[in-house]
Short mmCIF file of C-alpha atoms and ligand atoms in Angstrom, two decimals:
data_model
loop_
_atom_site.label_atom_id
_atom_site.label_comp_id
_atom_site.label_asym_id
_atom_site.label_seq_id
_atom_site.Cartn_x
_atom_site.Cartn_y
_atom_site.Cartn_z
CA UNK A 1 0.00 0.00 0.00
CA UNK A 2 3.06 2.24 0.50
CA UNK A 3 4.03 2.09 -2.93
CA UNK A 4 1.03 3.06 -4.27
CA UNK A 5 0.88 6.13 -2.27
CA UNK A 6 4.56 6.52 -3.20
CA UNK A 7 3.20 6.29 -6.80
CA UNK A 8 0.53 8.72 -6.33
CA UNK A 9 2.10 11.45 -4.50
CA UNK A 10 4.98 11.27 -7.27
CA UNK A 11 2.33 10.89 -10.37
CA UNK A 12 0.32 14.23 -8.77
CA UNK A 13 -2.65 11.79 -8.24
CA UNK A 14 -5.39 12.86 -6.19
CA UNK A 15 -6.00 10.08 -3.90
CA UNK A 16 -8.17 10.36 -0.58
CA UNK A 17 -6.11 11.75 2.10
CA UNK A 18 -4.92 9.61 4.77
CA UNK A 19 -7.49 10.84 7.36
CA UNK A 20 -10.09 10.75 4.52
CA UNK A 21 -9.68 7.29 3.85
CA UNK A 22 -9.52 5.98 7.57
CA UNK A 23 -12.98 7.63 8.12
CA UNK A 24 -13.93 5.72 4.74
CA UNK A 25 -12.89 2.45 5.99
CA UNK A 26 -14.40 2.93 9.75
CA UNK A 27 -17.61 3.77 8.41
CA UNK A 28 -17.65 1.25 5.99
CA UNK A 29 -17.00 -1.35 8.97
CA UNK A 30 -19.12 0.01 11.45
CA UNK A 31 -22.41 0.21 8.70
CA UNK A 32 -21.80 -3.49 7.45
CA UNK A 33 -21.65 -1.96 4.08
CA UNK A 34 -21.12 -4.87 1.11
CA UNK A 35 -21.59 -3.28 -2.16
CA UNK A 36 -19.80 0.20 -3.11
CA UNK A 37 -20.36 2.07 -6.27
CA UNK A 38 -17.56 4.77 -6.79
CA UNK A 39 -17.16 7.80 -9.03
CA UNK A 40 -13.36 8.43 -10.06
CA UNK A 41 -11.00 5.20 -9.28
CA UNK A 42 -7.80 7.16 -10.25
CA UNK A 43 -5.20 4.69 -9.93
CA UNK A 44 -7.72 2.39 -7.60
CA UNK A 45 -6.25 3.16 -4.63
CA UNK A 46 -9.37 4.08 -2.70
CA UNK A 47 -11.09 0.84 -3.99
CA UNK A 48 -8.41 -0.96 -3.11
CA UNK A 49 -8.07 0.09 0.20
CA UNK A 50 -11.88 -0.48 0.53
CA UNK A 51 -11.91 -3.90 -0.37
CA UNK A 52 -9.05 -5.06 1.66
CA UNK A 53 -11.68 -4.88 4.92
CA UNK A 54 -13.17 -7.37 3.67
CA UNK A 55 -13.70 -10.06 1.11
CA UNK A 56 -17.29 -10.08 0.99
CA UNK A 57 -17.33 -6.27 -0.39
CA UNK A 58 -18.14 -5.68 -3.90
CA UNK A 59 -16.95 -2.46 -5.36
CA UNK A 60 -17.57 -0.91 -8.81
CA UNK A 61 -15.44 2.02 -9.42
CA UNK A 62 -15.78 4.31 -13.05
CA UNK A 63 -12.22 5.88 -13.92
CA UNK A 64 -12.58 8.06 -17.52
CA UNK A 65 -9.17 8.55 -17.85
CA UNK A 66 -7.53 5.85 -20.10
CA UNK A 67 -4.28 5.69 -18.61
CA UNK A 68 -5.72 5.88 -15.10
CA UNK A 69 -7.97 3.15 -15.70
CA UNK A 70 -5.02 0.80 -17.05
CA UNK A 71 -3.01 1.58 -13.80
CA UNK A 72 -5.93 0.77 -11.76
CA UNK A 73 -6.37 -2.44 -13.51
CA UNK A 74 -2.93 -3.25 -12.91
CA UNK A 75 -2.45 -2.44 -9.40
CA UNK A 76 -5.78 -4.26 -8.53
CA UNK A 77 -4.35 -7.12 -10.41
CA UNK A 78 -1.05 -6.93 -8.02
CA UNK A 79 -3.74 -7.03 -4.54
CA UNK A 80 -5.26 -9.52 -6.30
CA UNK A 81 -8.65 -8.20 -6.11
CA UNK A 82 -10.01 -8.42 -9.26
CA UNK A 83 -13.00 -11.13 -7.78
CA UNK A 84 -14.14 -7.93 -5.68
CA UNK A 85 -13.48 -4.95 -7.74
CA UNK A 86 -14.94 -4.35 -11.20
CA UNK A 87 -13.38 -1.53 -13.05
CA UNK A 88 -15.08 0.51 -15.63
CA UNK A 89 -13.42 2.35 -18.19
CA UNK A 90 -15.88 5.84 -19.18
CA UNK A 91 -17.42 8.77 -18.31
CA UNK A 92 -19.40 8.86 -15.23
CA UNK A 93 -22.14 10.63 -17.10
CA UNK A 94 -22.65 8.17 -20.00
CA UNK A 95 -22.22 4.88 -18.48
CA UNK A 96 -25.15 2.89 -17.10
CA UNK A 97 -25.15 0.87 -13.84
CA UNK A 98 -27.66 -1.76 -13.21
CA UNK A 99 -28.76 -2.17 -9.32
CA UNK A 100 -28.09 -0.44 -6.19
CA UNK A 101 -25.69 0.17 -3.70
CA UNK A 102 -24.86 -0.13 -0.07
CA UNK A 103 -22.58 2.96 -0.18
CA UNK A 104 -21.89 5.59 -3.74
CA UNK A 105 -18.46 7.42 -3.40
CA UNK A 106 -18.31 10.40 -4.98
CA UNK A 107 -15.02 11.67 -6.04
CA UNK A 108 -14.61 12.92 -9.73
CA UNK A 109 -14.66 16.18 -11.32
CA UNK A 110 -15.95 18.25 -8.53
CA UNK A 111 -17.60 20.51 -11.10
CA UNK A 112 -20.11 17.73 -11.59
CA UNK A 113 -20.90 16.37 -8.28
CA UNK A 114 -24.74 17.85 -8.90
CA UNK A 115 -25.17 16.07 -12.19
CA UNK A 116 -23.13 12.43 -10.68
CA UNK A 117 -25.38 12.65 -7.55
CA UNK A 118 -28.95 13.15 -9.50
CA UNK A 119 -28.15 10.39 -11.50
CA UNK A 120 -26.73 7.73 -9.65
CA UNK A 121 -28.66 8.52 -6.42
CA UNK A 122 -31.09 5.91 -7.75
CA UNK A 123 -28.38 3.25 -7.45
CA UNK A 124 -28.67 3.96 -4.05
CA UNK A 125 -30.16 1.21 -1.43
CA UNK A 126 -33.29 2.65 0.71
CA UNK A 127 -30.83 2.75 3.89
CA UNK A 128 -27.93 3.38 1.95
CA UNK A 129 -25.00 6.26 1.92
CA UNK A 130 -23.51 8.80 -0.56
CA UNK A 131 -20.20 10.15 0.67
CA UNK A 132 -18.44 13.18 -1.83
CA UNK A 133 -15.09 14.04 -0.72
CA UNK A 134 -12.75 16.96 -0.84
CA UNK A 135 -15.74 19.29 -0.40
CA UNK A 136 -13.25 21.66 1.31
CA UNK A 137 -11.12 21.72 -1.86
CA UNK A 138 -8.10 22.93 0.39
CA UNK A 139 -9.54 25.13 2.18
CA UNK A 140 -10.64 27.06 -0.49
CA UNK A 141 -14.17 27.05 -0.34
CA UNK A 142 -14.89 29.45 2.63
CA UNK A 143 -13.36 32.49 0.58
CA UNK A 144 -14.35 31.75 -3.47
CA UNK A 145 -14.23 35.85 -3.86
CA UNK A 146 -10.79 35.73 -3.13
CA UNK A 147 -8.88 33.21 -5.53
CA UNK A 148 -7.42 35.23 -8.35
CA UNK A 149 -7.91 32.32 -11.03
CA UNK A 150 -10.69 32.65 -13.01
CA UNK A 151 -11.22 28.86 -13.40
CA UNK A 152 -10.24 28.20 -9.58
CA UNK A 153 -12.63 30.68 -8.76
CA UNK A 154 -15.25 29.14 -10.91
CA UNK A 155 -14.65 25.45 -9.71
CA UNK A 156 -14.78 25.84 -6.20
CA UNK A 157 -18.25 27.89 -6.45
CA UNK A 158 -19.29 24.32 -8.19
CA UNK A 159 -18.38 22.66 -4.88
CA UNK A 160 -20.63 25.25 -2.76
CA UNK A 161 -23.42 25.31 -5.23
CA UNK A 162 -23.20 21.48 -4.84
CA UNK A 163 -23.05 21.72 -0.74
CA UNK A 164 -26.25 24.10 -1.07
CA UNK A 165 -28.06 21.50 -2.46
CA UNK A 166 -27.45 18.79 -0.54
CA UNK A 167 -28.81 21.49 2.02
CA UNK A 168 -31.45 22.07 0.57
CA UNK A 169 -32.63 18.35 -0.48
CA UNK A 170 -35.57 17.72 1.90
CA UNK A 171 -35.09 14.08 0.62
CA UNK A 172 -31.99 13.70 1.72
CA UNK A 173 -30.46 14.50 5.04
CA UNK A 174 -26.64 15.26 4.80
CA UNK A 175 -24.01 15.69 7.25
CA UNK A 176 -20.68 17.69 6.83
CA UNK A 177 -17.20 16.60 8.05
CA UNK A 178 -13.76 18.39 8.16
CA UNK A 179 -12.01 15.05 7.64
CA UNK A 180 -9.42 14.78 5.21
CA UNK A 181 -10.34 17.44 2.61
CA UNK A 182 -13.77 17.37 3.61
CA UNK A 183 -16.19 14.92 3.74
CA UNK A 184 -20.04 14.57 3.34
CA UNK A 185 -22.24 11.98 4.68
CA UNK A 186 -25.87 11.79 2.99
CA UNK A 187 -29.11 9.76 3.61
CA UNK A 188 -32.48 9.41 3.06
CA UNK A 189 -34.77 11.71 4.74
CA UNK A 190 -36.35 9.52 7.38
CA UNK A 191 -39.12 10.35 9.93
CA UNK A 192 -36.76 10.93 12.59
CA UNK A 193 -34.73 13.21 10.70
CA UNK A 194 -38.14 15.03 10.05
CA UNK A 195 -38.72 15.26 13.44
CA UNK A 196 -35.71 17.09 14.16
N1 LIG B 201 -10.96 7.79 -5.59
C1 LIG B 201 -9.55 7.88 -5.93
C2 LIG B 201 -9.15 9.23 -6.43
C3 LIG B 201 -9.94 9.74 -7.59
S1 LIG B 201 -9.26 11.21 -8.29
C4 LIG B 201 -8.73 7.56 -4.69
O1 LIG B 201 -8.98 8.18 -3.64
O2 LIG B 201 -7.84 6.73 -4.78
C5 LIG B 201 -10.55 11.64 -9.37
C6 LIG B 201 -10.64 10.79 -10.62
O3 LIG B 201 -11.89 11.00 -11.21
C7 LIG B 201 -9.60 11.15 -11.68
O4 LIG B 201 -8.83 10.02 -11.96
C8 LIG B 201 -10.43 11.55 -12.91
O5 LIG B 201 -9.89 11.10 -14.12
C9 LIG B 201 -11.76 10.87 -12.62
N2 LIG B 201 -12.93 11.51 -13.21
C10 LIG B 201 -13.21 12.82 -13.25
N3 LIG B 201 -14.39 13.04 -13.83
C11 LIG B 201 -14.89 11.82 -14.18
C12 LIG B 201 -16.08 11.39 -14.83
N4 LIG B 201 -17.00 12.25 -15.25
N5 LIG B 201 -16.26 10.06 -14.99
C13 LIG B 201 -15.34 9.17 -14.58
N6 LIG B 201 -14.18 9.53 -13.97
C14 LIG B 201 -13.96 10.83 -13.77
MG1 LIG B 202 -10.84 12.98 -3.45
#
């Protein structure tokens, strides 16, 4: 697992943050969770780590990125996990995913974290979980009005817009973390969450 960090941090590959992905695991644990659909495998470090709790969890991860997706493939290959994790080369937005999911892991292009959780929120199990990550993009999300690039500027207003609706989502009931690079936690709306 060291080498693959080694790999990423060297390659400039976003993986979840140590922290990040220590939460990930926990909760996974603690929530019995058996089937995982994730958004962005980068390298499939994430997945990877996932699956190594346990070898009754099932992951499908999307990766868009060609050369990402063939590293993925190969390092999953070298944990010998390809019985667990199925790897799907596209774009999040075109492919199509049959069933549902215990837990969706959101953590692509954080411009479209709107559009990846209104469609594959109904892959989601009735007591299932959606977790985004780096939803504090650095630290940069509490003053947008002050990063000078236009593009920066532009991205990390994405990420807020995207917070404001899960806010605002009286189906869903979502709770915010400042673990790793920031973390949300979102669930159906249930009658005692109404009564709250
Ligand atoms: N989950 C990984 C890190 C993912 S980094 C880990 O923690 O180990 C984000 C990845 O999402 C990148 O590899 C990028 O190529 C991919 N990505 C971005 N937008 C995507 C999309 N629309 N569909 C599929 N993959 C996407
Ligand atoms: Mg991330």
């Amino acid at each position: 697992m060291d080498w693959l960090e080694e790999y990423a941090r060297e390659n400039n590959i976003p993986i979840m943050q140590k922290e990040g992905i220590e939460f990930l695991k926990n909760y996974i644990k603690e929530h019995n969770i058996e089937s995982v659909l994730e958004i962005g495998s980068a390298i499939g470090y994430s997945a990877i780590q996932m699956a190594m709790i346990n070898p009754d969890i099932k992951i499908t991860t999307i990766e868009r990125n060609k050369a990402l997706y063939n590293e993925a493939i190969k390092n999953v290959k070298a944990f010998d996990l390809t019985k667990q994790i199925t790897i799907i080369n596209g774009d999040a937005l075109d492919v199509h995913i049959e069933g549902t999911f215990d837990l969706i892991f959101i953590d692509a292009a954080k411009a479209q974290y709107i559009k990846f959780f209104e469609k594959y929120s109904k892959n989601l199990n009735d007591n299932g979980v959606i977790i985004s990550d780096n939803l504090n993009f650095h630290g940069l999300t509490d003053k947008p009005e002050e990063i000078k690039s236009k593009n920066l500027r532009a991205l990390v207003r994405k990420i807020n817009n995207y917070k404001e609706f899960l806010k605002n989502n009286s189906n869903y009931t979502t709770t915010f973390l400042d673990i790793g690079d920031g973390i949300s936690i979102t669930k159906h709306t249930t009658n005692s969450d109404r009564r709250l």
